PDB file of C-alpha atoms in Angstrom:
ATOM      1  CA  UNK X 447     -17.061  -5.938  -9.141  1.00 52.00           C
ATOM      2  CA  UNK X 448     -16.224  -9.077 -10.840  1.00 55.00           C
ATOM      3  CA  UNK X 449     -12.883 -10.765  -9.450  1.00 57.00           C
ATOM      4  CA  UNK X 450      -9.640 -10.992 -12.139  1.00 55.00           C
ATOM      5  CA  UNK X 451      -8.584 -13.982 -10.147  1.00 60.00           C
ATOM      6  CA  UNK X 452     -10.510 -16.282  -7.657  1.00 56.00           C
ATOM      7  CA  UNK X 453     -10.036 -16.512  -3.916  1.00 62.00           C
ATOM      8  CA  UNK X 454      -7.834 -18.838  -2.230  1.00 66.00           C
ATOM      9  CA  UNK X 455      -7.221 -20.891   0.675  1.00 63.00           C
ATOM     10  CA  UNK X 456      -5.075 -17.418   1.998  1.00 68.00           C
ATOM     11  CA  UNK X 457      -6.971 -14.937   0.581  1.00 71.00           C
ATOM     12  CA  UNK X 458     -11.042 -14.417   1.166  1.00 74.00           C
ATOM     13  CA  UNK X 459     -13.229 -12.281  -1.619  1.00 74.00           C
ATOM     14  CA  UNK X 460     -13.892  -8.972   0.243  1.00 74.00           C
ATOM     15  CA  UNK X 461     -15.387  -6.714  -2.249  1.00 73.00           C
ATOM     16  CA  UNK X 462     -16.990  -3.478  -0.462  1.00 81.00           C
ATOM     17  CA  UNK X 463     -16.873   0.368  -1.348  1.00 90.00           C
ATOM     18  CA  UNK X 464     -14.143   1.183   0.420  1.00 94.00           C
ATOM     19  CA  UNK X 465     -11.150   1.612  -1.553  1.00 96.00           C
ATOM     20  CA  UNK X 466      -7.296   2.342  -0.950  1.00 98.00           C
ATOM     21  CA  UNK X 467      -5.694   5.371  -1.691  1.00 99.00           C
ATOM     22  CA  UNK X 468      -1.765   4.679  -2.485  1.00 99.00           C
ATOM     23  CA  UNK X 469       0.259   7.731  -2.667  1.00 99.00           C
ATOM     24  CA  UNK X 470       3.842   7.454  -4.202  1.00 99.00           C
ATOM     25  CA  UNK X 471       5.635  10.934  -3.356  1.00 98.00           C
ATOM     26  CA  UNK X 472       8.323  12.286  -4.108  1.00 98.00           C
ATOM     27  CA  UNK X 473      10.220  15.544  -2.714  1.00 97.00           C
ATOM     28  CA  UNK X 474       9.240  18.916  -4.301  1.00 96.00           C
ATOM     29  CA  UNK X 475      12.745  21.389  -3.997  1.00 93.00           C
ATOM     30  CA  UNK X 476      12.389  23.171  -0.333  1.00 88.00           C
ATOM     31  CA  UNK X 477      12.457  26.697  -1.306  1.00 90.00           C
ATOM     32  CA  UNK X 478      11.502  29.733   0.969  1.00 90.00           C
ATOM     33  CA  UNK X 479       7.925  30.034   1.484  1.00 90.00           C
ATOM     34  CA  UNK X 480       6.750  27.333  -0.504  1.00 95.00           C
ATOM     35  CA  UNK X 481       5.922  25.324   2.240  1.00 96.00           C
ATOM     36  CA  UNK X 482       5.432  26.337   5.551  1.00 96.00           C
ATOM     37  CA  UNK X 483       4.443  25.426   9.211  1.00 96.00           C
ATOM     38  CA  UNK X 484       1.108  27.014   7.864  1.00 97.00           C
ATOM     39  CA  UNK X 485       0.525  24.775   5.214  1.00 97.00           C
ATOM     40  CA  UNK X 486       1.757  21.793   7.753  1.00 97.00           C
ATOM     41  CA  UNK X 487      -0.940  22.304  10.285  1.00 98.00           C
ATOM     42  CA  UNK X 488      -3.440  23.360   7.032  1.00 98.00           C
ATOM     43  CA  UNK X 489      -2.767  19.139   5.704  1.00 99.00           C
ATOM     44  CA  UNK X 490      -3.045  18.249   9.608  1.00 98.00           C
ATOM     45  CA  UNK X 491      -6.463  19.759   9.478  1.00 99.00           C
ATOM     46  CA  UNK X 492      -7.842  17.461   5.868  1.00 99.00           C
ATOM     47  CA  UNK X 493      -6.417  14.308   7.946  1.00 99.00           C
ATOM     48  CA  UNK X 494      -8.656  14.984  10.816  1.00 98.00           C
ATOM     49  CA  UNK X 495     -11.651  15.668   9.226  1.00 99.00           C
ATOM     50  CA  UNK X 496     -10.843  13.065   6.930  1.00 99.00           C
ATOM     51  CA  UNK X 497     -10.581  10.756   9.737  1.00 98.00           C
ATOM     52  CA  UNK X 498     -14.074  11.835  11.132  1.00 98.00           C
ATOM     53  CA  UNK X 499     -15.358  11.214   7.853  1.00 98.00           C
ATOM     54  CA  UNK X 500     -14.267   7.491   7.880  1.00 97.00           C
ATOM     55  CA  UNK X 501     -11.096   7.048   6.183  1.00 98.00           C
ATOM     56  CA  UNK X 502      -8.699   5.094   7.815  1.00 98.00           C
ATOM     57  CA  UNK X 503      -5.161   6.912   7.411  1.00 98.00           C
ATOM     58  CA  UNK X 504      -2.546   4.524   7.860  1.00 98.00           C
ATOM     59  CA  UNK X 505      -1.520   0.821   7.119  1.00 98.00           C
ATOM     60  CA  UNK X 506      -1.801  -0.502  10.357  1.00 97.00           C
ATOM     61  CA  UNK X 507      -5.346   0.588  11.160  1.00 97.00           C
ATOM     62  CA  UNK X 508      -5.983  -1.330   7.294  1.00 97.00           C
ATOM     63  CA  UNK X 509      -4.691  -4.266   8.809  1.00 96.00           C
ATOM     64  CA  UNK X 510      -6.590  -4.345  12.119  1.00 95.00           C
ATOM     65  CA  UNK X 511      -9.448  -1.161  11.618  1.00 92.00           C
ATOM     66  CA  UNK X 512      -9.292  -1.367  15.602  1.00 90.00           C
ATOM     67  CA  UNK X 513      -6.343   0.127  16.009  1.00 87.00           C
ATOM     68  CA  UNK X 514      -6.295   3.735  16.578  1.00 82.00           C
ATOM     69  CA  UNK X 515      -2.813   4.898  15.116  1.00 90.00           C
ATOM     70  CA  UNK X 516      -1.725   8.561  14.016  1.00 95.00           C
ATOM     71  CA  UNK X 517      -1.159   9.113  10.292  1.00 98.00           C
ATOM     72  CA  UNK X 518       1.755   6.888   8.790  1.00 98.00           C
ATOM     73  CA  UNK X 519       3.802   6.852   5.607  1.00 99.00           C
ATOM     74  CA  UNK X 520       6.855   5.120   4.862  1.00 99.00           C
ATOM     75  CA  UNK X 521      10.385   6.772   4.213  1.00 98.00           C
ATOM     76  CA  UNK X 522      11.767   4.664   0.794  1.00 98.00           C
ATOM     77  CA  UNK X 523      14.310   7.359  -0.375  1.00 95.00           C
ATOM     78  CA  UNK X 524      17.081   5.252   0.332  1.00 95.00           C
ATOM     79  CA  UNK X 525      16.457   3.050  -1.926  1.00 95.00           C
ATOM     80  CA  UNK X 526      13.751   4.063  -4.776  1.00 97.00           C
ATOM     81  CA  UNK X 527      13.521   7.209  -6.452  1.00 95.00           C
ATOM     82  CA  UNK X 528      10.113   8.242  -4.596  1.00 98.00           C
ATOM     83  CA  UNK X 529      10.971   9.157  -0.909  1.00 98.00           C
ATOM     84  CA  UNK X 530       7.634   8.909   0.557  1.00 98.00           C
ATOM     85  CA  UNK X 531       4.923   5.763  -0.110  1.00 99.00           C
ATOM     86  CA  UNK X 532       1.797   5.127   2.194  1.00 99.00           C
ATOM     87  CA  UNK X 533      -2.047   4.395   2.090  1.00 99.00           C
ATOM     88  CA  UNK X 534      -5.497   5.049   3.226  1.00 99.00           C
ATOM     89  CA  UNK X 535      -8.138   3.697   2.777  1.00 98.00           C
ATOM     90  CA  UNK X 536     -10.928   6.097   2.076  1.00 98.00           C
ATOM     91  CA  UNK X 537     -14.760   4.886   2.696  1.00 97.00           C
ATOM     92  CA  UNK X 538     -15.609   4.700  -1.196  1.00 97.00           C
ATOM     93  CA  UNK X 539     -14.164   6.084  -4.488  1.00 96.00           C
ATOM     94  CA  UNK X 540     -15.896   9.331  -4.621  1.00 97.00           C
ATOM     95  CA  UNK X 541     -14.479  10.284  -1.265  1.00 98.00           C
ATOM     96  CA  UNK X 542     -11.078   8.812  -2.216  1.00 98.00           C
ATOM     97  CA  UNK X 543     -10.394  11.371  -5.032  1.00 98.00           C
ATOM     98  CA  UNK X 544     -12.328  14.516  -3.447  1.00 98.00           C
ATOM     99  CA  UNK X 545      -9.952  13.440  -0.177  1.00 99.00           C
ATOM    100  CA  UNK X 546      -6.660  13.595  -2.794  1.00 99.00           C
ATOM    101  CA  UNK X 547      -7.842  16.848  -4.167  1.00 99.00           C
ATOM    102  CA  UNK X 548      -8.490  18.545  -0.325  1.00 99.00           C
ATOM    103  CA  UNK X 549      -5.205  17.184   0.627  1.00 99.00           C
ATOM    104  CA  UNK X 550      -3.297  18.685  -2.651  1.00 98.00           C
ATOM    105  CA  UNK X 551      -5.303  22.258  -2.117  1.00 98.00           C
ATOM    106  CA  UNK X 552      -3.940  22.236   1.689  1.00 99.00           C
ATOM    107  CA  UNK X 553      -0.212  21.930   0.702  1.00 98.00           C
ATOM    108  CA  UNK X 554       0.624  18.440  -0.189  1.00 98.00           C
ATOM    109  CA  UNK X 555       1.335  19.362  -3.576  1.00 98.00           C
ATOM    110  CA  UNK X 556       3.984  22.356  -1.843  1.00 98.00           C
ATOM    111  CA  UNK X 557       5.756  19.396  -0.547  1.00 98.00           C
ATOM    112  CA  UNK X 558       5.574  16.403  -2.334  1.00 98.00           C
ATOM    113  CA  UNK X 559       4.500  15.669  -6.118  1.00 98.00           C
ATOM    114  CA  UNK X 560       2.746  12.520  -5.838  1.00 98.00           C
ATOM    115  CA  UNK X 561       0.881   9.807  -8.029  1.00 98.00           C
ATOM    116  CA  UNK X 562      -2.180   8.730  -6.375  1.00 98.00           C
ATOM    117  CA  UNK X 563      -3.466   5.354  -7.370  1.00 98.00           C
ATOM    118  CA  UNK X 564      -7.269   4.912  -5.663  1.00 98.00           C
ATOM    119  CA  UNK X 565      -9.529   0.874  -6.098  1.00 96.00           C
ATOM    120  CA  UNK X 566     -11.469  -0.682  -4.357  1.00 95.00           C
ATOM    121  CA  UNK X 567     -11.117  -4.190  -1.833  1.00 93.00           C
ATOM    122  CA  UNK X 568     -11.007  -7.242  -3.321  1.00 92.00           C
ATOM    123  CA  UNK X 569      -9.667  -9.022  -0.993  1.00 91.00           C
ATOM    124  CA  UNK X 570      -9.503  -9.384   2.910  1.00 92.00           C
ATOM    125  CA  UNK X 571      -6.776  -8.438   5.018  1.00 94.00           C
ATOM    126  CA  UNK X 572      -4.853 -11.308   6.217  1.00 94.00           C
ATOM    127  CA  UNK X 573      -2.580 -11.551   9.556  1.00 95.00           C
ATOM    128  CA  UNK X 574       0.876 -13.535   9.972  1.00 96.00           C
ATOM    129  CA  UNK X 575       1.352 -16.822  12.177  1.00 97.00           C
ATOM    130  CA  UNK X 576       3.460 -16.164  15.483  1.00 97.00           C
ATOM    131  CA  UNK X 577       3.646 -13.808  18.215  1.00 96.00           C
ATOM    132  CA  UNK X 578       2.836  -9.974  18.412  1.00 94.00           C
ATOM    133  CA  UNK X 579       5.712  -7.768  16.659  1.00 97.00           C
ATOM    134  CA  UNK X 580       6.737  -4.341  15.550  1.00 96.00           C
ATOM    135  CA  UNK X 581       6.498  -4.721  12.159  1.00 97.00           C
ATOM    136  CA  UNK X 582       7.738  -0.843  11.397  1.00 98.00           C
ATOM    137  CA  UNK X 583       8.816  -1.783   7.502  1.00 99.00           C
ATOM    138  CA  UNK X 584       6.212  -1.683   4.433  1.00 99.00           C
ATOM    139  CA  UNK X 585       6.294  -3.158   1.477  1.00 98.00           C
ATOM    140  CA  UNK X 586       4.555  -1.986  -1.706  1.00 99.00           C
ATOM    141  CA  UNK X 587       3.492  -4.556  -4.503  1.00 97.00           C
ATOM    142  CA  UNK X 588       2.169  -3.029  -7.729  1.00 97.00           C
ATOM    143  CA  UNK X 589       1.733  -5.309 -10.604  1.00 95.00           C
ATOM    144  CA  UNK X 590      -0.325  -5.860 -13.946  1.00 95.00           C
ATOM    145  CA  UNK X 591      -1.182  -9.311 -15.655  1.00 92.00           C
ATOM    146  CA  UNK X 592       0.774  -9.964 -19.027  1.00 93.00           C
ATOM    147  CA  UNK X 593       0.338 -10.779 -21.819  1.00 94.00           C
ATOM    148  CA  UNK X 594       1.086 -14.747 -21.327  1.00 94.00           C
ATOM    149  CA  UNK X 595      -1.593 -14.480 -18.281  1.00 92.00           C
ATOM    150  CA  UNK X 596      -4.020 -13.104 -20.819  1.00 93.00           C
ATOM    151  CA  UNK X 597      -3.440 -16.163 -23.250  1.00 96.00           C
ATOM    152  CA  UNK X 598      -3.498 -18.612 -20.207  1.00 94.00           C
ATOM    153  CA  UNK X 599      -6.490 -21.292 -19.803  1.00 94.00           C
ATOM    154  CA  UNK X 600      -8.748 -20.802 -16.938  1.00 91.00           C
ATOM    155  CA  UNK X 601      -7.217 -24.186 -15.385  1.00 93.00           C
ATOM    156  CA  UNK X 602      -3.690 -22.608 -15.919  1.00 93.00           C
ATOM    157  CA  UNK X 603      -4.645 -19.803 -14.023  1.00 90.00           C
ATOM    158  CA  UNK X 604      -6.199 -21.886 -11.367  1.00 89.00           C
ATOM    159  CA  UNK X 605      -3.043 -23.841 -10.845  1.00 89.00           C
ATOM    160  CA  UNK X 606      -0.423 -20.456 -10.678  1.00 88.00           C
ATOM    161  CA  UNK X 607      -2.817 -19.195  -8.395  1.00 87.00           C
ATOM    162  CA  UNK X 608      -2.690 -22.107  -6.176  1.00 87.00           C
ATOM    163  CA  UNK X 609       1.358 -22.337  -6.517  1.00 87.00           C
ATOM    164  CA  UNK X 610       0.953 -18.595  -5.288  1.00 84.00           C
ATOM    165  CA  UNK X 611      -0.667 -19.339  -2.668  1.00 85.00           C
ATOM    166  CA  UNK X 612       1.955 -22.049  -1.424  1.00 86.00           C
ATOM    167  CA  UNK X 613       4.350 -18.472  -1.266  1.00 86.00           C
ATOM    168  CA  UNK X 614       1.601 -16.661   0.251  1.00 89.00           C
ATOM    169  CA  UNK X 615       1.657 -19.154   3.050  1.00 90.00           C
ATOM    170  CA  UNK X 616       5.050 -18.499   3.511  1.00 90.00           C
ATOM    171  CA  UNK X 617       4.833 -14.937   3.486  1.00 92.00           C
ATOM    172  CA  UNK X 618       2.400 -15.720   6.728  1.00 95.00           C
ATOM    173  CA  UNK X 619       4.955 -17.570   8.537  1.00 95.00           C
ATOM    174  CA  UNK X 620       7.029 -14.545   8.314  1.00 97.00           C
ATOM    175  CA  UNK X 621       4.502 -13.281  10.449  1.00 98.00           C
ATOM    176  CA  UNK X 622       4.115 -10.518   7.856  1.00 97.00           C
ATOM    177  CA  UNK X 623       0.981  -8.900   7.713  1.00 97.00           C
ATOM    178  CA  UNK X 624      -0.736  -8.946   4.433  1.00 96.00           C
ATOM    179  CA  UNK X 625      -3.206  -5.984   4.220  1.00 96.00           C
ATOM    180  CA  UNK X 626      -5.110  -7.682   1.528  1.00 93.00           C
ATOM    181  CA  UNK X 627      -5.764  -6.787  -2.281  1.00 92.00           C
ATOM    182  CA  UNK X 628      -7.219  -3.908  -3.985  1.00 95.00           C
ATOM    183  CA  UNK X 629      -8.185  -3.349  -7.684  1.00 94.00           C
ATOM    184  CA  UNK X 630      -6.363  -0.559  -9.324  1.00 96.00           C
ATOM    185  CA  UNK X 631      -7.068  -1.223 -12.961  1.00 94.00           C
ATOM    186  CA  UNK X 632     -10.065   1.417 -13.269  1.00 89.00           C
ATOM    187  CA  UNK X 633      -8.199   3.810 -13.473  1.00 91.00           C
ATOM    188  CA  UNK X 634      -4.437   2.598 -14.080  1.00 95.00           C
ATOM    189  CA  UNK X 635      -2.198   0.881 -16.256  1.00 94.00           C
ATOM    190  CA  UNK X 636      -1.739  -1.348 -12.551  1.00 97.00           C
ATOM    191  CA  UNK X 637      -4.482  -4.099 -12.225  1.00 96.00           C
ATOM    192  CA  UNK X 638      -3.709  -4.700  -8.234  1.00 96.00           C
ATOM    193  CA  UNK X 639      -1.838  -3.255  -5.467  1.00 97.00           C
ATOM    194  CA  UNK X 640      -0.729  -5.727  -2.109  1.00 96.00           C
ATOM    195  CA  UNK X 641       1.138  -4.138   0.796  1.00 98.00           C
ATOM    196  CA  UNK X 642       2.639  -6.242   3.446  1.00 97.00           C
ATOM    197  CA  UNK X 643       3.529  -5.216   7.011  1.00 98.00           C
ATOM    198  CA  UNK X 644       7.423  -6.787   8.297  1.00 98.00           C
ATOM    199  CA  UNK X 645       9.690  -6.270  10.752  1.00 98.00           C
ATOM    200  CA  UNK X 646      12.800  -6.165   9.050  1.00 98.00           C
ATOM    201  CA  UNK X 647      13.942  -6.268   5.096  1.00 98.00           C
ATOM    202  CA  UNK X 648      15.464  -9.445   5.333  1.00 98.00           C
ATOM    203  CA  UNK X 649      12.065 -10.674   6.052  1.00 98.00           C
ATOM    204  CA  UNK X 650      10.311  -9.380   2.869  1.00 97.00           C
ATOM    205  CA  UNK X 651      13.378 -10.851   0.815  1.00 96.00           C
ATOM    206  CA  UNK X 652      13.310 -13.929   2.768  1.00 96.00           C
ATOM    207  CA  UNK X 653       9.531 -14.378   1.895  1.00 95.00           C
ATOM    208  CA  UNK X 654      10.088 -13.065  -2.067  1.00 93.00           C
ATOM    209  CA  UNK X 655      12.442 -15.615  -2.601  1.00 91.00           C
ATOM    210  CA  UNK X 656       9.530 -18.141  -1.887  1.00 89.00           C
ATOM    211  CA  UNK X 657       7.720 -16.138  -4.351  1.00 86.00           C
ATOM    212  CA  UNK X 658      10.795 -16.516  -7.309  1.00 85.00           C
ATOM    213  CA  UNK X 659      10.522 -20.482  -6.363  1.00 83.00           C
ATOM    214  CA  UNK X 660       6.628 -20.444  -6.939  1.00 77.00           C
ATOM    215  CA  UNK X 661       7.525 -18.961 -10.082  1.00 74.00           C
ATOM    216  CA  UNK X 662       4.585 -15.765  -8.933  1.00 75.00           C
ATOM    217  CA  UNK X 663       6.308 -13.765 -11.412  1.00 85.00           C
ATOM    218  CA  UNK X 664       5.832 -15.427 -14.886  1.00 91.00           C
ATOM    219  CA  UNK X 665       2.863 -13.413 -15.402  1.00 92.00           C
ATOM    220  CA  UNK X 666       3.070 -10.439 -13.917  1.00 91.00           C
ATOM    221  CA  UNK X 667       5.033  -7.205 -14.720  1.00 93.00           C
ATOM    222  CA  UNK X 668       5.433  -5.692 -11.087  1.00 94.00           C
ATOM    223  CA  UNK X 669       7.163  -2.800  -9.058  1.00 97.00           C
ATOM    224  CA  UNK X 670       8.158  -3.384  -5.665  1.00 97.00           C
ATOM    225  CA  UNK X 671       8.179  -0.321  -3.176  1.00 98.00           C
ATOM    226  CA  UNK X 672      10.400  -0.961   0.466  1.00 99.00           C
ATOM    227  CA  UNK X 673       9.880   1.773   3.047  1.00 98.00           C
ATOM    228  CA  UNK X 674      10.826   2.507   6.887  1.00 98.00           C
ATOM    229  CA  UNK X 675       7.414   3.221   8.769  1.00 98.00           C
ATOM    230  CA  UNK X 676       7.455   7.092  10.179  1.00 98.00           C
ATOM    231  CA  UNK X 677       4.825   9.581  11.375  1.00 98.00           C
ATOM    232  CA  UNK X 678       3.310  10.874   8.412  1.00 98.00           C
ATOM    233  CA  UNK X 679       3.802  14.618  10.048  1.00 97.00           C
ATOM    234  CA  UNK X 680       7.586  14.404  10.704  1.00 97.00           C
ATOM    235  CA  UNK X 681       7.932  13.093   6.517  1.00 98.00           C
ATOM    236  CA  UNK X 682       5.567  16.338   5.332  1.00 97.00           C
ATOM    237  CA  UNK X 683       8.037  18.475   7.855  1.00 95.00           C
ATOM    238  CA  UNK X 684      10.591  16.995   6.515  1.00 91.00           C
ATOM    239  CA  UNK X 685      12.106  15.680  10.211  1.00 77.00           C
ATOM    240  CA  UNK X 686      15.350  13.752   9.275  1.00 74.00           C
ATOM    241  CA  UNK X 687      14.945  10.201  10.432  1.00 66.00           C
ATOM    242  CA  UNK X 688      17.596   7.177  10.311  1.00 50.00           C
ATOM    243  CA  UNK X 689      17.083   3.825   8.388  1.00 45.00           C
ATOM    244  CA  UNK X 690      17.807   0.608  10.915  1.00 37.00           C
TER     245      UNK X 690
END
């Protein structure tokens, strides 16, 4: 796979077959008997297998593949109009779309009608400066190259990326958690997807506002996702849970 943009001092080329698989969900009507504890424990059953089969199923095992975590989603209802957004990361493209399709046969689609965006790694997952924290928020960065990027000179480019990167920096000394970047463009009208692990929301807007200075926006058209980690089983129940 041929990189859009190069690497940088922050981010290393880490091209492999295993891709991401972003779902963006939002709450089918609850109605009687649409879905049940039946189908519940039928989507618990795909995750393990799927999990067997090499897929990691939640962002902090992206981040650091080491770390043996139950399957994770983030609650963004509060403020977006999906209510559920999480990944995986599936072991290569193939397995990422037969893995949607087992999921949406076992109930998913009962609950939740979902986009699912799938791509592959470009780049490598990247850890923040300063001590160990919960970082329980996610944030969701979807974004295409314009039409200005498309006219820009390869030395242009160069030199946004490298202002970028200044903000990037920052972003580390959040001590957010950058879980790389994946390629979404094979198959969408998205070219990448970056997700970020935080501990609070004033964090992500603390480090986005180095991101406005750096002027990372000027060509890109992007959507930004902000979500409240939960266990991905108390979001497909349904389990009320509080924002803080």
């Amino acid at each position: 796979m041929t990189l859009l943009t190069e690497a940088t001092d922050v981010f290393s080329a880490a091209a492999s077959e295993r891709c991401v698989v972003l779902f963006i969900a939002k709450s089918q009507p609850r109605l009687p008997g649409v879905f049940d504890a039946g189908h519940l424990a039928a989507i618990g059953a795909v995750l393990g297998e799927l999990e067997a089969e090499g897929w990691l199923l939640s962002l902090r095992a992206m981040v650091d593949p080491s770390e043996k975590t139950a399957p994770t989603a983030f609650e963004t209802g509060f403020a977006h109009d999906a209510d559920v957004v999480g990944v995986f990361e599936a072991p290569t493209i193939s397995a990422a779309l037969r893995g949607t399709v087992r999921l949406e046969s076992a109930g998913w689609s009962r609950r939740f009608a979902t986009q699912w965006l799938v791509g592959p790694r470009e780049f490598a997952a990247v850890n923040g400066i300063g001590p160990a924290i919960d970082r329980k928020w996610g944030f969701f960065a979807l974004w295409e190259w314009n039409d200005a990027w498309a006219a820009a000179t390869a030395e242009t480019r160069r030199d946004y990326d490298a202002e970028c990167d200044v903000a990037f920096q920052g972003d580390l000394s959040f001590n957010v958690n950058i879980a790389g970047r994946h390629r979404l463009d094979w198959a969408s009208s998205w070219h990448h997807l970056g997700v970020w692990e935080s501990d609070r929301p004033e964090t992500v807007d603390a480090a986005i506002r180095g991101h406005e200075r750096a002027a990372d926006f000027k060509f890109t058209t992007s959507r930004h996702l902000l979500g409240r980690r939960r266990p991905l089983t108390e979001l497909l129940a349904g389990a009320p849970g509080g924002i803080s």
